[in-house]
Amino acid sequence: MENKYKEISPSRSEIISKHLGEFIYNKNIIEFGASSGSTLYDLKYKYNCEVSAYDVLPVNLSFCESNFFDLDFDDLDSIRNSIDNCDLVLFLDVLEHIKSPKDVLESILRINDKVKVFMISPNFSSIRMLLSWLSGFVPDHSSGFFDKTHLKWLSPKWLKINLSDAEYESEIFYVFSDVFFFRIIQKFYPSRLCSQFGAVIKVKK
């Protein structure tokens, strides 16, 4: 089946597969902020997953098991059954748009203590941000780091501080540039040189 969503976000499912390995196959997956649905499409047809989309905006993804919009992150109990029956929850460039991402993560892990949460976010501790300011860059607040809809500036340190409770464990990773030169440079100091980071978060057993 042709993936008509592929040109939107071709690599997200590959990043997920890289960090979750065999776990990704045949799973029940929820994505919050599904957008175009490109990642869910790949996960459904490449890895035989059942997928559901939840968003604050209307979405129409015919291949999804559920397709729910007008989501209230302050009331996740309203979709408790969906969360309780899933294996993996995705937040791909979404948590930075939520006013209380820590509360959202803890709510999901409280509802289902067996689920894994997979997140990717802009790394607001990246030197790239500092260089933007020092170079006199004036943001237009429509895209990138300075998107006006970013309510929280997340970083690996933020994650360590806010999920340092002994109850949780998080495996942090960095999203390296596709350009070979930059990828090599970034590996020397990823927490400051990578413009994106991610994590796999779960309740500690």
XYZ file of N, CA and C in Angstrom:
615
model
N 0.847 -1.196 0.000
C 0.000 0.000 0.000
C 0.882 1.245 0.000
N 0.614 2.146 -0.899
C 1.452 3.340 -1.021
C 1.247 4.264 0.167
N 2.340 4.768 0.700
C 2.281 5.685 1.828
C 2.220 7.116 1.307
N 1.044 7.670 1.233
C 0.894 9.033 0.719
C 1.339 10.075 1.728
N 1.630 9.647 2.970
C 2.063 10.562 4.012
C 3.585 10.654 4.088
N 4.287 9.849 3.312
C 5.724 9.662 3.499
C 6.532 10.947 3.383
N 6.158 11.841 2.468
C 6.974 13.030 2.251
C 6.897 14.000 3.425
N 5.923 13.832 4.315
C 5.764 14.755 5.438
C 6.806 14.486 6.522
N 6.925 13.250 6.924
C 7.817 12.908 8.031
C 8.321 11.482 7.861
N 9.285 11.272 6.979
C 9.688 9.907 6.628
C 10.505 9.185 7.679
N 11.114 9.899 8.649
C 12.103 9.257 9.518
C 11.643 9.010 10.947
N 10.489 9.508 11.342
C 10.057 9.358 12.736
C 9.908 7.891 13.140
N 9.271 7.099 12.290
C 9.080 5.686 12.635
C 10.422 4.968 12.723
N 11.397 5.407 11.940
C 12.739 4.811 11.994
C 13.433 5.158 13.309
N 13.246 6.395 13.776
C 13.820 6.800 15.064
C 13.198 5.983 16.186
N 11.884 5.806 16.132
C 11.187 5.016 17.151
C 11.688 3.583 17.145
N 11.785 2.994 15.954
C 12.244 1.614 15.825
C 13.682 1.454 16.328
N 14.514 2.444 16.045
C 15.922 2.385 16.473
C 16.036 2.297 17.983
N 15.191 3.034 18.697
C 15.330 3.107 20.153
C 14.449 2.107 20.901
N 13.494 1.500 20.211
C 12.640 0.512 20.873
C 12.848 -0.905 20.354
N 13.548 -1.034 19.219
C 13.874 -2.356 18.697
C 12.654 -3.219 18.419
N 12.740 -4.489 18.811
C 11.676 -5.454 18.532
C 10.382 -5.120 19.281
N 10.481 -4.297 20.314
C 9.293 -3.948 21.096
C 8.197 -3.338 20.230
N 8.587 -2.664 19.156
C 7.645 -1.872 18.372
C 6.643 -2.714 17.591
N 6.951 -3.964 17.330
C 6.092 -4.794 16.484
C 4.793 -5.196 17.195
N 3.681 -5.114 16.415
C 2.373 -5.635 16.862
C 1.887 -4.982 18.155
N 2.111 -3.698 18.278
C 1.720 -2.993 19.500
C 0.498 -2.109 19.272
N -0.155 -1.761 20.378
C -1.266 -0.815 20.363
C -0.683 0.555 20.718
N -0.759 1.504 19.785
C -0.050 2.783 19.926
C -1.011 3.960 19.852
N -0.816 4.907 20.748
C -1.544 6.177 20.721
C -0.540 7.283 20.412
N -0.893 8.164 19.485
C -0.078 9.364 19.274
C -0.897 10.587 19.618
N -0.374 11.394 20.536
C -0.992 12.677 20.852
C -0.370 13.735 19.944
N -1.216 14.483 19.250
C -0.729 15.455 18.289
C -0.307 14.768 17.008
N -1.211 13.999 16.418
C -0.858 13.132 15.284
C -0.599 13.897 13.999
N -1.088 15.127 13.898
C -0.837 15.965 12.724
C -1.246 15.256 11.444
N -0.319 15.089 10.508
C -0.649 14.491 9.218
C -0.889 12.990 9.307
N -0.422 12.370 10.375
C -0.578 10.933 10.529
C 0.508 10.101 9.889
N 1.558 10.739 9.400
C 2.602 10.020 8.663
C 3.295 8.956 9.510
N 3.593 9.291 10.773
C 4.285 8.331 11.635
C 3.389 7.138 11.949
N 2.136 7.414 12.294
C 1.207 6.325 12.596
C 0.991 5.429 11.392
N 0.951 6.028 10.229
C 0.774 5.248 9.002
C 1.913 4.238 8.844
N 3.149 4.708 9.023
C 4.301 3.820 8.914
C 4.262 2.721 9.972
N 3.903 3.094 11.208
C 3.878 2.114 12.288
C 2.806 1.050 12.053
N 1.711 1.458 11.478
C 0.631 0.504 11.198
C 1.039 -0.504 10.129
N 1.597 -0.008 9.023
C 1.827 -0.888 7.882
C 3.225 -1.500 7.838
N 4.191 -0.893 8.506
C 5.532 -1.493 8.558
C 5.696 -2.433 9.744
N 5.020 -2.104 10.853
C 5.245 -2.858 12.087
C 3.979 -3.535 12.604
N 2.920 -3.514 11.812
C 1.680 -4.220 12.135
C 1.081 -3.772 13.472
N 1.076 -2.455 13.697
C 0.566 -1.905 14.950
C -0.881 -1.442 14.800
N -1.617 -1.484 15.902
C -2.911 -0.816 15.971
C -2.649 0.614 16.421
N -3.190 1.581 15.701
C -2.840 2.974 15.982
C -4.080 3.825 16.218
N -3.933 4.786 17.128
C -4.995 5.736 17.444
C -4.423 7.138 17.457
N -5.209 8.091 17.010
C -4.768 9.486 16.952
C -5.623 10.345 17.878
N -4.945 11.165 18.671
C -5.616 12.132 19.534
C -4.983 13.493 19.299
N -5.830 14.500 19.125
C -5.303 15.812 18.781
C -6.223 16.891 19.316
N -5.697 18.108 19.393
C -6.524 19.249 19.791
C -7.242 19.838 18.587
N -6.851 19.400 17.393
C -7.463 19.865 16.154
C -8.114 18.686 15.440
N -9.158 18.950 14.632
C -9.787 17.852 13.892
C -8.791 17.158 12.978
N -8.767 15.842 13.051
C -7.927 15.039 12.167
C -8.799 13.970 11.533
N -8.459 13.574 10.335
C -9.266 12.587 9.629
C -8.337 11.535 9.030
N -7.934 10.609 9.845
C -7.000 9.578 9.428
C -7.750 8.252 9.378
N -8.164 7.873 8.192
C -9.063 6.734 8.025
C -8.449 5.414 8.470
N -7.115 5.327 8.549
C -6.467 4.070 8.911
C -6.346 3.886 10.418
N -6.748 4.890 11.207
C -6.624 4.816 12.659
C -7.804 4.089 13.290
N -7.508 3.386 14.393
C -8.570 2.738 15.148
C -9.462 3.792 15.813
N -8.852 4.814 16.361
C -9.576 5.927 16.979
C -9.062 7.222 16.373
N -9.904 8.216 16.359
C -9.548 9.454 15.687
C -10.235 10.593 16.440
N -9.649 10.972 17.571
C -10.320 11.841 18.525
C -9.666 13.215 18.538
N -10.470 14.268 18.503
C -9.902 15.610 18.571
C -10.574 16.421 19.676
N -10.166 17.669 19.798
C -10.613 18.545 20.877
C -10.191 17.960 22.228
N -8.960 17.476 22.287
C -8.431 16.817 23.465
C -8.120 17.819 24.574
N -8.496 17.470 25.788
C -8.191 18.294 26.958
C -7.116 17.588 27.775
N -5.884 18.117 27.740
C -4.793 17.463 28.457
C -4.963 17.550 29.972
N -5.881 18.402 30.429
C -6.147 18.475 31.867
C -7.126 17.395 32.323
N -7.673 16.651 31.365
C -8.673 15.637 31.700
C -8.406 14.354 30.922
N -7.240 13.769 31.138
C -6.886 12.537 30.432
C -7.716 11.345 30.903
N -8.381 11.483 32.054
C -9.241 10.399 32.511
C -10.377 10.140 31.527
N -10.696 11.146 30.688
C -11.782 10.980 29.712
C -11.437 9.939 28.649
N -10.144 9.640 28.475
C -9.729 8.588 27.534
C -8.932 7.510 28.276
N -9.281 7.328 29.535
C -8.582 6.368 30.391
C -8.540 4.973 29.771
N -9.662 4.514 29.207
C -9.705 3.161 28.645
C -8.703 2.990 27.511
N -8.569 4.019 26.667
C -7.617 3.941 25.554
C -6.183 3.864 26.065
N -5.875 4.709 27.050
C -4.519 4.709 27.614
C -4.237 3.397 28.335
N -5.230 2.894 29.040
C -5.050 1.685 29.835
C -4.792 0.455 28.969
N -5.245 0.503 27.715
C -5.108 -0.652 26.826
C -4.000 -0.506 25.791
N -3.189 0.540 25.900
C -2.146 0.731 24.891
C -0.777 0.306 25.436
N 0.147 0.071 24.514
C 1.502 -0.337 24.874
C 2.495 0.820 24.795
N 2.172 1.797 23.934
C 3.117 2.879 23.658
C 2.364 4.171 23.392
N 2.821 5.252 24.010
C 2.253 6.587 23.785
C 3.332 7.467 23.157
N 2.973 8.174 22.097
C 3.927 9.016 21.380
C 3.620 10.496 21.578
N 4.671 11.271 21.881
C 4.619 12.733 21.879
C 5.767 13.205 20.997
N 5.499 13.464 19.744
C 6.545 13.835 18.790
C 6.442 15.327 18.500
N 7.304 16.113 19.143
C 7.247 17.578 19.059
C 5.900 18.099 19.528
N 5.448 17.595 20.664
C 4.140 17.975 21.206
C 4.240 18.516 22.628
N 5.075 17.902 23.482
C 5.100 18.283 24.896
C 5.442 19.750 25.116
N 6.262 20.316 24.231
C 6.625 21.732 24.391
C 5.451 22.674 24.146
N 4.359 22.133 23.594
C 3.163 22.945 23.334
C 2.132 22.818 24.462
N 2.464 22.061 25.505
C 1.531 21.801 26.608
C 1.967 22.606 27.828
N 1.011 23.208 28.528
C 1.377 24.094 29.636
C 1.985 23.347 30.824
N 1.634 22.069 30.993
C 2.200 21.307 32.108
C 2.574 19.901 31.643
N 3.650 19.779 30.869
C 4.023 18.464 30.332
C 4.345 17.426 31.401
N 4.919 17.858 32.520
C 5.232 16.922 33.608
C 3.954 16.262 34.125
N 2.911 17.052 34.336
C 1.646 16.511 34.835
C 1.026 15.541 33.834
N 1.149 15.853 32.544
C 0.593 14.987 31.508
C 1.309 13.640 31.503
N 2.639 13.669 31.542
C 3.412 12.426 31.560
C 3.071 11.583 32.783
N 3.004 12.237 33.946
C 2.714 11.493 35.169
C 1.300 10.933 35.164
N 0.347 11.663 34.561
C -1.035 11.170 34.473
C -1.106 9.900 33.643
N -0.408 9.891 32.512
C -0.412 8.716 31.636
C 0.222 7.523 32.335
N 1.360 7.738 32.994
C 2.056 6.647 33.674
C 1.306 6.181 34.921
N 0.474 7.044 35.475
C -0.352 6.653 36.617
C -1.530 5.794 36.150
N -2.115 6.167 35.009
C -3.246 5.402 34.467
C -2.801 4.007 34.035
N -1.635 3.936 33.389
C -1.125 2.660 32.893
C 0.354 2.549 33.243
N 0.650 1.787 34.274
C 2.052 1.706 34.735
C 2.891 0.722 33.918
N 2.286 0.132 32.879
C 3.042 -0.769 31.997
C 3.383 -0.128 30.658
N 2.823 1.038 30.392
C 3.008 1.695 29.098
C 4.392 2.344 29.003
N 4.891 2.464 27.788
C 6.095 3.245 27.528
C 5.683 4.538 26.836
N 6.305 5.638 27.239
C 6.077 6.932 26.586
C 7.329 7.265 25.778
N 7.132 7.555 24.502
C 8.241 7.912 23.619
C 8.053 9.364 23.203
N 9.036 10.200 23.519
C 8.913 11.626 23.216
C 10.103 12.122 22.406
N 9.842 13.131 21.574
C 10.884 13.905 20.898
C 10.514 15.371 21.066
N 11.520 16.205 21.326
C 11.262 17.632 21.545
C 12.449 18.452 21.060
N 12.207 19.715 20.681
C 13.347 20.609 20.459
C 14.174 20.706 21.734
N 15.484 20.754 21.585
C 16.393 20.866 22.724
C 16.687 22.342 22.966
N 15.981 22.913 23.923
C 16.110 24.354 24.148
C 17.387 24.728 24.890
N 18.199 23.734 25.247
C 19.518 24.035 25.821
C 20.607 23.959 24.758
N 20.200 23.791 23.511
C 21.169 23.691 22.419
C 21.893 25.015 22.182
N 23.178 24.930 21.847
C 23.960 26.117 21.508
C 23.354 26.835 20.304
N 22.654 26.090 19.481
C 22.012 26.687 18.304
C 21.079 27.833 18.694
N 20.377 27.672 19.832
C 19.500 28.749 20.294
C 20.303 29.984 20.662
N 21.380 29.775 21.434
C 22.223 30.898 21.859
C 22.822 31.608 20.649
N 23.299 30.845 19.682
C 23.895 31.441 18.489
C 22.876 32.254 17.700
N 21.628 31.800 17.722
C 20.576 32.548 17.026
C 20.425 33.941 17.614
N 20.428 34.001 18.958
C 20.307 35.301 19.618
C 21.550 36.164 19.387
N 22.740 35.575 19.525
C 23.972 36.339 19.400
C 24.194 36.867 17.979
N 23.653 36.169 17.014
C 23.823 36.609 15.628
C 22.843 37.704 15.241
N 22.002 38.101 16.197
C 21.023 39.151 15.915
C 19.774 38.645 15.237
N 19.582 37.330 15.279
C 18.396 36.746 14.652
C 17.139 37.232 15.358
N 16.177 37.717 14.578
C 14.903 38.162 15.133
C 13.837 37.134 14.745
N 13.335 36.366 15.703
C 12.375 35.314 15.372
C 11.041 35.889 14.914
N 10.392 35.163 14.005
C 9.068 35.605 13.565
C 7.964 34.875 14.325
N 8.354 34.037 15.281
C 7.418 33.331 16.162
C 6.466 32.406 15.408
N 6.851 31.970 14.221
C 5.955 31.094 13.466
C 6.516 29.689 13.299
N 7.809 29.505 13.582
C 8.383 28.184 13.376
C 9.667 28.037 14.181
N 10.189 26.812 14.209
C 11.465 26.554 14.874
C 11.401 26.751 16.378
N 12.566 27.029 16.978
C 12.648 27.195 18.427
C 11.685 28.257 18.946
N 11.483 29.298 18.171
C 10.763 30.471 18.669
C 9.285 30.475 18.299
N 8.771 29.337 17.916
C 7.343 29.180 17.641
C 6.551 29.712 18.840
N 5.619 30.605 18.586
C 4.876 31.239 19.679
C 3.970 30.262 20.424
N 3.733 29.083 19.835
C 2.895 28.099 20.526
C 3.697 27.222 21.483
N 5.022 27.436 21.575
C 5.832 26.713 22.548
C 5.587 27.300 23.940
N 4.987 26.509 24.811
C 4.666 26.967 26.158
C 5.738 26.588 27.173
N 6.520 25.554 26.854
C 7.605 25.119 27.728
C 8.877 24.923 26.908
N 9.992 25.373 27.457
C 11.289 25.149 26.811
C 11.907 23.916 27.463
N 11.850 22.807 26.753
C 12.310 21.535 27.305
C 13.770 21.278 26.941
N 14.394 20.436 27.735
C 15.794 20.059 27.514
C 16.040 18.737 28.236
N 17.154 18.061 27.928
C 17.472 16.845 28.685
C 17.543 17.095 30.191
N 18.067 18.236 30.581
C 18.156 18.558 32.004
C 16.775 18.717 32.618
N 15.859 19.355 31.873
C 14.473 19.491 32.354
C 13.887 18.115 32.635
N 14.112 17.183 31.715
C 13.560 15.841 31.867
C 14.144 15.149 33.090
N 15.459 15.273 33.282
C 16.109 14.629 34.425
C 15.595 15.193 35.748
N 15.402 16.503 35.786
C 14.933 17.144 37.019
C 13.485 16.782 37.317
N 12.643 16.811 36.291
C 11.211 16.631 36.507
C 10.774 15.175 36.594
N 11.593 14.264 36.088
C 11.260 12.843 36.214
C 12.371 12.106 36.936
N 12.952 12.766 37.927
C 14.038 12.164 38.701
C 13.511 11.309 39.845
N 12.185 11.328 40.019
C 11.574 10.522 41.068
C 11.981 9.053 40.898
N 12.191 8.386 42.005
C 12.617 6.989 41.966
C 11.584 6.088 41.304
N 10.373 6.620 41.118
C 9.291 5.820 40.539
C 9.448 5.633 39.029
N 10.177 6.560 38.374
C 10.276 6.546 36.918
C 11.712 6.325 36.447
N 11.825 5.842 35.217
C 13.131 5.797 34.582
C 12.984 6.295 33.148
N 13.977 7.021 32.688
C 13.930 7.574 31.338
C 15.272 7.373 30.656
N 15.216 6.882 29.449
C 16.406 6.679 28.625
C 16.463 7.813 27.604
N 17.365 8.755 27.807
C 17.448 9.941 26.951
C 18.334 9.652 25.741
N 17.923 10.144 24.588
C 18.739 10.022 23.383
C 18.719 11.350 22.636
N 19.584 11.475 21.643
C 19.689 12.714 20.874
C 19.449 12.421 19.400
N 18.805 13.364 18.737
C 18.517 13.212 17.311
C 19.611 13.944 16.543
N 20.468 13.184 15.884
C 21.613 13.759 15.190
C 21.252 14.209 13.779
N 21.976 15.184 13.286
C 21.778 15.697 11.934
C 22.019 14.614 10.897
N 21.313 14.699 9.765
C 21.545 13.778 8.653
C 22.830 14.120 7.904
N 23.335 15.342 8.095
C 24.566 15.762 7.426
C 25.759 15.153 8.161
N 26.597 14.386 7.454
C 27.667 13.611 8.086
C 28.573 14.474 8.952
N 29.006 15.635 8.468
C 29.924 16.500 9.204
C 29.313 16.931 10.534
N 28.068 17.406 10.477
C 27.411 17.874 11.698
C 27.140 16.721 12.664
N 26.840 15.550 12.122
C 26.585 14.390 12.971
C 27.825 14.038 13.789
N 29.006 14.087 13.156
C 30.261 13.795 13.855
C 30.533 14.827 14.941
N 30.351 16.114 14.613
C 30.581 17.183 15.594
C 29.633 17.046 16.777
N 28.366 16.747 16.500
C 27.355 16.675 17.553
C 27.643 15.583 18.571
N 28.305 14.523 18.148
C 28.559 13.404 19.053
C 29.542 13.753 20.168
N 30.301 14.850 20.017
C 31.238 15.254 21.060
C 30.516 15.828 22.282
N 29.385 16.497 22.056
C 28.670 17.162 23.147
C 27.195 17.235 22.773
N 26.525 16.088 22.686
C 25.155 16.057 22.144
C 24.137 16.895 22.898
N 24.288 16.985 24.233
C 23.281 17.724 25.001
C 23.272 19.208 24.678
N 24.370 19.711 24.097
C 24.435 21.128 23.739
C 24.423 21.367 22.231
N 24.780 20.350 21.451
C 24.913 20.553 20.006
C 23.739 20.011 19.193
N 23.014 19.060 19.753
C 21.853 18.521 19.029
C 20.643 19.423 19.236
N 19.950 19.719 18.159
C 18.796 20.612 18.262
C 17.528 19.881 18.698
N 17.580 18.542 18.719
C 16.451 17.751 19.213
C 16.946 16.648 20.135
N 16.122 16.303 21.120
C 16.419 15.164 21.979
C 15.131 14.372 22.172
N 15.270 13.192 22.692
C 14.098 12.366 22.957
C 14.327 11.493 24.163
N 13.300 10.725 24.501
C 13.421 9.826 25.654
C 12.366 8.747 25.575
N 12.707 7.604 26.152
C 11.738 6.539 26.408
C 11.516 6.534 27.912
N 10.273 6.762 28.335
C 9.957 6.938 29.751
C 8.993 5.831 30.181
N 9.244 5.276 31.359
C 8.351 4.241 31.878
C 8.420 4.220 33.401
N 7.468 3.512 33.986
C 7.477 3.333 35.445
C 8.524 2.295 35.790
N 9.345 2.592 36.781
C 10.400 1.669 37.196
C 9.793 0.471 37.915
N 10.221 -0.705 37.503
C 9.698 -1.936 38.113
C 10.523 -2.356 39.305
